[in-house]
Coordinates of C-alpha atoms in Angstrom, one line a residue:
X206 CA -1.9 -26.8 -5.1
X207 CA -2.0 -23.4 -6.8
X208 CA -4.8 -21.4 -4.8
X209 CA -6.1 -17.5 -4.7
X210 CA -3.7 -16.0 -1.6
X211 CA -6.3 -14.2 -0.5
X212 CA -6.1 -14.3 3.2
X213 CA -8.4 -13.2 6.7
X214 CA -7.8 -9.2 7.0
X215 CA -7.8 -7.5 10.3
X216 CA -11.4 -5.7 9.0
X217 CA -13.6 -6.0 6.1
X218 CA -15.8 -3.5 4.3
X219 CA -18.6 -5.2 1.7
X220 CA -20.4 -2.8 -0.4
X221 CA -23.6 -3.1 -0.9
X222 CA -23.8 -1.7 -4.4
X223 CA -21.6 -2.9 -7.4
X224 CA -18.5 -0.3 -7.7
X225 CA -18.8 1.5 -11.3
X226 CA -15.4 1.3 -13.1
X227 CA -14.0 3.6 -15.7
X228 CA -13.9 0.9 -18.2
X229 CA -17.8 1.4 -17.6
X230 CA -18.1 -2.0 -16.4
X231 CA -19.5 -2.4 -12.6
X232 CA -17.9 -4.4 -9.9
X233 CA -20.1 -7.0 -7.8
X234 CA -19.3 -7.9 -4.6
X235 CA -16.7 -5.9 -3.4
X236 CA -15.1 -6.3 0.0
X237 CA -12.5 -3.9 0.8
X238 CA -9.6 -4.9 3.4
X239 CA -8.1 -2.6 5.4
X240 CA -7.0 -2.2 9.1
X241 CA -7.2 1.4 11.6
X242 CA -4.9 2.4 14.1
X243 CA -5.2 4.8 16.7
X244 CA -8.9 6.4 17.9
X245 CA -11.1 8.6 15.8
X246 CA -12.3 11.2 17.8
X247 CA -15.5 12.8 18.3
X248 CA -15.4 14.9 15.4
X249 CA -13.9 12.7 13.0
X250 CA -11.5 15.3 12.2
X251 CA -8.4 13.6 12.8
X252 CA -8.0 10.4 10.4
X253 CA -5.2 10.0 8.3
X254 CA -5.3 7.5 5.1
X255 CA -2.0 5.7 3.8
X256 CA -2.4 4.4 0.6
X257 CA 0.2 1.4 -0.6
X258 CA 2.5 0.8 -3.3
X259 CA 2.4 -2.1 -5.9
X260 CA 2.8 -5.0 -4.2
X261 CA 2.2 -3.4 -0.6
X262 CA -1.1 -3.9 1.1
X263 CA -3.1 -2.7 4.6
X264 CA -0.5 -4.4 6.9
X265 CA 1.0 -1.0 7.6
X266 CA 2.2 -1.5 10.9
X267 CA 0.6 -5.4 12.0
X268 CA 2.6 -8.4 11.1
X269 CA 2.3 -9.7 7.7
X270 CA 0.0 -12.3 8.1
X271 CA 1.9 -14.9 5.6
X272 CA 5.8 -13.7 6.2
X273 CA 5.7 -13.1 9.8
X274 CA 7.3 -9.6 8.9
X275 CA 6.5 -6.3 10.8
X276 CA 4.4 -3.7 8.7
X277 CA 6.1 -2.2 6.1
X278 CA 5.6 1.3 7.6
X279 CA 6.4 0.5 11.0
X280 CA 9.3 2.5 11.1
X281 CA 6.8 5.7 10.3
X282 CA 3.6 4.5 11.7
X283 CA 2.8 4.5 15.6
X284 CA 2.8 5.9 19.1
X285 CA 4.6 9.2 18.6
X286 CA 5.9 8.1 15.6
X287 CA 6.0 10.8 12.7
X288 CA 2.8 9.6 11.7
X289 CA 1.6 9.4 15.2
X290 CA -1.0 6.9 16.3
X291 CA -1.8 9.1 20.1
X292 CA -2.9 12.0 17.9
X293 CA -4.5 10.2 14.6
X294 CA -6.7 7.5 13.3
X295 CA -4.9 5.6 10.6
X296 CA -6.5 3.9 7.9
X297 CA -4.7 1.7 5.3
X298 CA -7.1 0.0 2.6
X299 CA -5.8 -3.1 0.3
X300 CA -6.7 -1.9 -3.0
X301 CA -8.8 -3.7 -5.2
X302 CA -7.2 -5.5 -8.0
X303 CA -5.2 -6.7 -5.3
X304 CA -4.6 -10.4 -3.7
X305 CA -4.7 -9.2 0.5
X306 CA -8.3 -9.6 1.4
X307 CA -10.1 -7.0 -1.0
X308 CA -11.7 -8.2 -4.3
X309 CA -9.8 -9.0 -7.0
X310 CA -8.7 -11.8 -9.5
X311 CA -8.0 -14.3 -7.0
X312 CA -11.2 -14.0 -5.4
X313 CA -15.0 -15.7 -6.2
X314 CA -17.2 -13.9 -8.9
X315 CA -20.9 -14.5 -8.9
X316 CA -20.8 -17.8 -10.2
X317 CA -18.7 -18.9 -7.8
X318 CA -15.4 -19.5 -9.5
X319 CA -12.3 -17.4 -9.5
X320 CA -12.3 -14.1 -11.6
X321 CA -9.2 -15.0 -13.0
X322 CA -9.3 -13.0 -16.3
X323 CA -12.8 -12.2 -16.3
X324 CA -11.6 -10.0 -13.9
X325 CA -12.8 -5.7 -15.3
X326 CA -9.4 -3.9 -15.8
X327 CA -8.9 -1.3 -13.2
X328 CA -7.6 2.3 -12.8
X329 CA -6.1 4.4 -10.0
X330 CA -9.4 6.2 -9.6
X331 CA -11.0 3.0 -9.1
X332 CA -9.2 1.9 -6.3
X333 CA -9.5 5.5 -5.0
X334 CA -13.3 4.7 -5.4
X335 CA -13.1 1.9 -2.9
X336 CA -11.2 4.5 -0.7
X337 CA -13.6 6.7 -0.5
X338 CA -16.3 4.0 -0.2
X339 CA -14.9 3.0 3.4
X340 CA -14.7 6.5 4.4
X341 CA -18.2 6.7 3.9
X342 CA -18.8 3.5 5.6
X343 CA -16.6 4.6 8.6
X344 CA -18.3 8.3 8.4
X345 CA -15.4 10.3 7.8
X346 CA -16.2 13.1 5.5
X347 CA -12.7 15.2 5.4
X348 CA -9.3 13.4 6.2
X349 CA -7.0 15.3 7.8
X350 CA -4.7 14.2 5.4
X351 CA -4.2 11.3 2.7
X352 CA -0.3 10.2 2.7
X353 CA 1.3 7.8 -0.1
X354 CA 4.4 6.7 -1.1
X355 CA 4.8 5.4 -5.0
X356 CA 1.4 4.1 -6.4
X357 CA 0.5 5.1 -3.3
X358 CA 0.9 8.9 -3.8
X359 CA -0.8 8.5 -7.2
X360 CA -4.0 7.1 -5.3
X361 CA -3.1 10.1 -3.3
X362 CA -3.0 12.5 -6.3
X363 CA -6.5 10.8 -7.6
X364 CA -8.1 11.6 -4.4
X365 CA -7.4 15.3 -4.4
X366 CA -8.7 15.5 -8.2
X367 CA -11.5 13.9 -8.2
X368 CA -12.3 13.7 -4.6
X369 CA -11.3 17.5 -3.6
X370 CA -13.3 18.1 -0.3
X371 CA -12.0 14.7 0.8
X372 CA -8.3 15.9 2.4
X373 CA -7.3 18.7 3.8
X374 CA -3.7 18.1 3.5
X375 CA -2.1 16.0 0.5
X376 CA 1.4 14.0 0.8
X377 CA 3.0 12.6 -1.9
X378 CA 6.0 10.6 -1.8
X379 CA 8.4 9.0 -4.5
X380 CA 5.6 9.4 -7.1
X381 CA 4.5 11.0 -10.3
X382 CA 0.6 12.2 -12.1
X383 CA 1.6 10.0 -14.5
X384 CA 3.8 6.5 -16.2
X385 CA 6.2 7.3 -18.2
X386 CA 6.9 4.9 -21.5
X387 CA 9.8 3.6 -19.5
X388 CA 7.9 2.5 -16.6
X389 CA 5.1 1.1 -18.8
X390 CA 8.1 -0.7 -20.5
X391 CA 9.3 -2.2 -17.6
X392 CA 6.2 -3.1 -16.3
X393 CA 5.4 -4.9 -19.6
X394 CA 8.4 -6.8 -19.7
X395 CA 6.7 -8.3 -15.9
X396 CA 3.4 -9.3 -17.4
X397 CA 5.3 -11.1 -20.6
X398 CA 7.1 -13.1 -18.1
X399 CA 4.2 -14.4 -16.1
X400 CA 2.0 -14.4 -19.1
X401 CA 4.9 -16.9 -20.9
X402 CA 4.8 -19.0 -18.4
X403 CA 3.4 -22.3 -19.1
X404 CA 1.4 -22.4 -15.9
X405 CA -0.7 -19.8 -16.3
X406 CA -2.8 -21.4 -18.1
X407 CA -4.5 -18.0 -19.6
X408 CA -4.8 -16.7 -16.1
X409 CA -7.0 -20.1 -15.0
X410 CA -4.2 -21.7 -13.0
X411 CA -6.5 -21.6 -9.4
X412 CA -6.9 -24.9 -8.5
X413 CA -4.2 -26.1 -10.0
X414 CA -1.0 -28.0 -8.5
X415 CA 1.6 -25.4 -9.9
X416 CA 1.0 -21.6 -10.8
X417 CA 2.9 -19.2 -12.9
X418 CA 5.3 -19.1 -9.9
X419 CA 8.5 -18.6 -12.2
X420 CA 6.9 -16.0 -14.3
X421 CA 6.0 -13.7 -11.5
X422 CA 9.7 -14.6 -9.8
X423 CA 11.1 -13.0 -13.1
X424 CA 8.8 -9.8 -13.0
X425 CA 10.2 -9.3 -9.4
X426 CA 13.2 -9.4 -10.1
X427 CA 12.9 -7.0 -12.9
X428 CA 10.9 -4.4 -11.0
X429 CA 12.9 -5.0 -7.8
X430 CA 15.7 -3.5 -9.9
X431 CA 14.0 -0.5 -10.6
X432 CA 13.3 0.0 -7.1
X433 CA 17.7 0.5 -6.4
X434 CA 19.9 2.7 -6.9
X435 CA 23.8 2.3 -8.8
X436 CA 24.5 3.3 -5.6
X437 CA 23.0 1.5 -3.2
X438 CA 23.5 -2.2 -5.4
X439 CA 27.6 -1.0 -5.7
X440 CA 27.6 -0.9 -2.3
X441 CA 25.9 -3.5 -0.8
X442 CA 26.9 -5.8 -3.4
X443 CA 29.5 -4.9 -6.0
X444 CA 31.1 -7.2 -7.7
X445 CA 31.0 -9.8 -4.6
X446 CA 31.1 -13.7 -5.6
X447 CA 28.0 -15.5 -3.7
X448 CA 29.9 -18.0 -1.2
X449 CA 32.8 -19.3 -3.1
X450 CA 35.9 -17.6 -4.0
X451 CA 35.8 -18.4 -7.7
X452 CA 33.7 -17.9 -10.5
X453 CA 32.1 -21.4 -11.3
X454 CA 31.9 -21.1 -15.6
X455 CA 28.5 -21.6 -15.3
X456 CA 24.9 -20.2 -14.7
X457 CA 24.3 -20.5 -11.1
X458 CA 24.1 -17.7 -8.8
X459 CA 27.4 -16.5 -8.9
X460 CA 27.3 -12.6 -8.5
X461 CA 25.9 -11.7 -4.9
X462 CA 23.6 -9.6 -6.5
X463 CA 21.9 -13.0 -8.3
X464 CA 21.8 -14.7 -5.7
X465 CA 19.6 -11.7 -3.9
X466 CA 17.2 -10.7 -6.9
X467 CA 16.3 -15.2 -7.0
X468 CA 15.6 -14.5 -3.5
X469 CA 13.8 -11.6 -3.7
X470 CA 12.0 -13.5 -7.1
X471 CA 11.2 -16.4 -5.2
X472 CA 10.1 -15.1 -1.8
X473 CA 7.4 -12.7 -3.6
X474 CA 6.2 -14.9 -5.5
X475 CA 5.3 -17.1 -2.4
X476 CA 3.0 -13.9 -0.8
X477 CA 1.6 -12.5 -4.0
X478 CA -1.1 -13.2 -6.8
X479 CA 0.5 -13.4 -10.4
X480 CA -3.1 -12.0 -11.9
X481 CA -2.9 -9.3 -9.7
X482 CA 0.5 -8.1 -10.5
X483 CA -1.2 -8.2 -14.3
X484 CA -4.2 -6.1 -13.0
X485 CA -2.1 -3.9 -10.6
X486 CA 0.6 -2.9 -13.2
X487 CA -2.1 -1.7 -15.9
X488 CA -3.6 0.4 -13.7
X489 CA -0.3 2.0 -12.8
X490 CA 0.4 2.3 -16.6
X491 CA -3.0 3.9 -17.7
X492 CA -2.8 6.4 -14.8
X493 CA -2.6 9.9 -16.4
X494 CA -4.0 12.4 -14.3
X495 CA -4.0 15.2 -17.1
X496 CA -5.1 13.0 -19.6
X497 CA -8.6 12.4 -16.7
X498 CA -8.5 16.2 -16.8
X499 CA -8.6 18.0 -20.3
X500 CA -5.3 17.6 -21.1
X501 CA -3.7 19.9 -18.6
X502 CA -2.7 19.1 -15.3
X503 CA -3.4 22.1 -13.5
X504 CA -7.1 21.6 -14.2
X505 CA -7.0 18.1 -11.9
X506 CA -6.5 20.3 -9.1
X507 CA -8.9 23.7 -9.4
X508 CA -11.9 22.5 -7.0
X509 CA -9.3 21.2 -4.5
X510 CA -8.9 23.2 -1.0
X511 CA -5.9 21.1 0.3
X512 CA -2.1 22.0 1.1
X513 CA 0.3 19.8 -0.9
X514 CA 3.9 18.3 -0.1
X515 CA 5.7 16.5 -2.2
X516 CA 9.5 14.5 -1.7
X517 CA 11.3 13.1 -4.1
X518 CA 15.2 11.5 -3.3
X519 CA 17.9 11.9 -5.5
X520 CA 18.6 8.4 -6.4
X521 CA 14.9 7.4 -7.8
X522 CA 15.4 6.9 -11.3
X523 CA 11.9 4.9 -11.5
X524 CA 10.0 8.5 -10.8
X525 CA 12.6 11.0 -10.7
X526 CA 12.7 14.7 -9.1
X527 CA 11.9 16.1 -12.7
X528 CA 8.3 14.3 -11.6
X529 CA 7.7 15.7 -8.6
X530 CA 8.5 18.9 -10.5
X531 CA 6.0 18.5 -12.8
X532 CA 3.0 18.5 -10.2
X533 CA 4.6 21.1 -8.2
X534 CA 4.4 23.4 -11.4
X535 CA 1.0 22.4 -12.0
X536 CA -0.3 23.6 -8.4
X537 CA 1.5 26.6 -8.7
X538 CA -0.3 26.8 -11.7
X539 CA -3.5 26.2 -10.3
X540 CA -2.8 28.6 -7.6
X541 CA -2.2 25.6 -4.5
X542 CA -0.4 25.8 -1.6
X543 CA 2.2 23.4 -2.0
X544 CA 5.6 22.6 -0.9
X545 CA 8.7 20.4 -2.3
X546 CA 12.1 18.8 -1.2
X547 CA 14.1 16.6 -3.0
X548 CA 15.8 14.4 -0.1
X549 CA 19.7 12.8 -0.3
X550 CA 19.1 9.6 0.2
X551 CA 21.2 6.2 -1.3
X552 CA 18.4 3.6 -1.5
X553 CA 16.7 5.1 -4.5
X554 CA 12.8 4.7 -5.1
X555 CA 12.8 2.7 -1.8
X556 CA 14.2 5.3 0.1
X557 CA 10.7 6.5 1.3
X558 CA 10.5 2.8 3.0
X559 CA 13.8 2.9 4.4
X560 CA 15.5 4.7 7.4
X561 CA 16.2 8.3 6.0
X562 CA 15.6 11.0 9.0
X563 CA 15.1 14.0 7.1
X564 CA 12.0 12.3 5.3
X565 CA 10.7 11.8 9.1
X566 CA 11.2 15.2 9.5
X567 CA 9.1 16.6 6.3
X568 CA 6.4 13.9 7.6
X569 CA 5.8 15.3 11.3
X570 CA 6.1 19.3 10.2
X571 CA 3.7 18.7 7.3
X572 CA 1.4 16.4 9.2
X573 CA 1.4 19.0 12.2

């Protein structure tokens, strides 16, 4: 039976006031998911917040409560760690919109039923608004700094503009201010597929025996692509047949590289809600921080006080160097500290994910 995946966090946050959208709209009952590591001292000085990517959520370093899999930062995240849980108190907050234990499509509305597509469009600055909302709750008034890889470092970005006393230090990762017509292509050609699937039913498939399983399988796959680099798929894959020695004249999973993106299709779309890969792909798309900000990007960062850093790898082709360049440009232009490496690294826009040294590096100097 096709059900929400919303499953038990670690720690839950419910706000007592409906959250107040861009779209103008308000948000009822929100609960906000999200797990700490480490101890927040006495002054409350010393918290860090990670903020996840797409289809990433608060299991930072804690098993993945549905695939069994470590935390998708664990390699970064922990006891001495570059982002070091004996000196810091991490935070990591599903976003809402999302299908991991904070409020969105999958979960109840007032009436009791699933949003589904009743569900209030979301933006980056939401989700930062249900940030900021469990810093308050947890009485944090300053983070030390606010790290984030892909979405991730735009929720960053969003923070520091319209939050500016909020961080004292700013890393972005991977990431750009805003989606490119390529990217919103890409992330268009996703929703057709779930939305042309026959089982999603208009987005009212809860409840249901099947859901639009195959759809979001196909939007995986797509995105998952983006995510590589010619590199990185020519080497670990090439031009290698899948288990036979012949190519079979047909349409199975010949190529290797088939066989892996079905995988990757299939296993995602077991842990992930196809509505909120809708909601969570528009909000990437609408995010334009210049466009929240006059027009000019400099202005989203005058009132802010922090120091910026912010990597980029030479193989991302989904948010290139040239994007990172852009922001860099507009701090200078806003008179910011900030600094800027592109890294060499074969695993393109996942290479902030994966096991690249000098990254860890440019995480422990900037963090202190």
């Amino acid at each position: 039976m096709a059900t929400a995946h919303t499953i038990d966090p670690t720690q839950v946050l419910t706000l007592d006031e409906p959250l107040t959208l861009d779209s103008g709209q308000t948000l009822p009952l929100v609960e906000i998911a999200y797990e700490t590591h480490g101890r927040l001292n006495p002054a409350k000085d010393n918290a860090i917040l990670i903020c996840h990517a797409l289809t990433g959520d608060h299991h930072v370093v804690s098993d993945h409560p549905l695939t069994g899999k470590p935390g998708w930062w664990v390699r970064m995240v922990g006891p001495g760690k570059p982002i070091d849980t004996d000196r810091y108190f991490i935070i990591c907050a599903n976003v809402i919109g999302s299908c991991m234990g904070s409020t969105g499509p999958a979960s109840l509305a007032p009436d009791g039923e699933p949003w589904a597509m009743r569900f209030p469009v979301i933006t980056i600055r939401d989700m930062v608004r249900g940030h900021v909302a469990l810093l308050d709750s947890l009485g944090i008034d300053t983070l030390h700094a606010v790290v984030g890889g892909s979405m991730g470092g735009m929720q960053t970005l969003s923070l520091a503009a319209n939050f500016p006393e909020r961080a004292r230090a700013v890393l972005v990762l991977a990431s750009t201010a805003r989606h490119s017509a390529q990217n919103i292509g890409f992330h268009e050609l996703g929703r057709q597929a779930i939305m042309a699937d026959n089982s999603w039913r208009e987005g009212d498939y809860y409840g249901f025996e099947d859901s639009p399983e195959k759809g979001l399988a196909v939007a995986r796959m797509a995105a998952h692509i983006t995510y590589l680099s010619e590199e990185g798929l020519t080497k670990k894959f090439g031009r290698r047949l899948q288990d036979r020695s012949e190519k079979t004249f047909g349409f199975d999973a010949d190529f290797q590289i088939e066989s892996y993106l079905r995988y990757q299709g299939i296993s995602f779309s077991n842990r992930f809600d196809a509505n909120s890969y809708l909601y969570i792909t528009r909000a990437m798309d609408y995010f334009d921080l210049a466009e929240e900000h006059g027009g000019r990007l400099a202005n989203a960062f005058r009132r802010s006080r922090a120091r910026f850093c912010l990597v980029s790898f030479d193989t991302d082709w989904l948010y290139p160097t040239s994007a990172s360049r852009n922001v860099v440009q507009a701090l200078n232009a806003a008179g910011k500290p900030v600094s800027f490496v592109e890294l060499s690294a074969p695993y393109g826009h996942d290479s902030f994910l994966l096991d690249v040294p000098a990254l860890d590096r440019v995480v422990a100097g900037f963090l202190g």
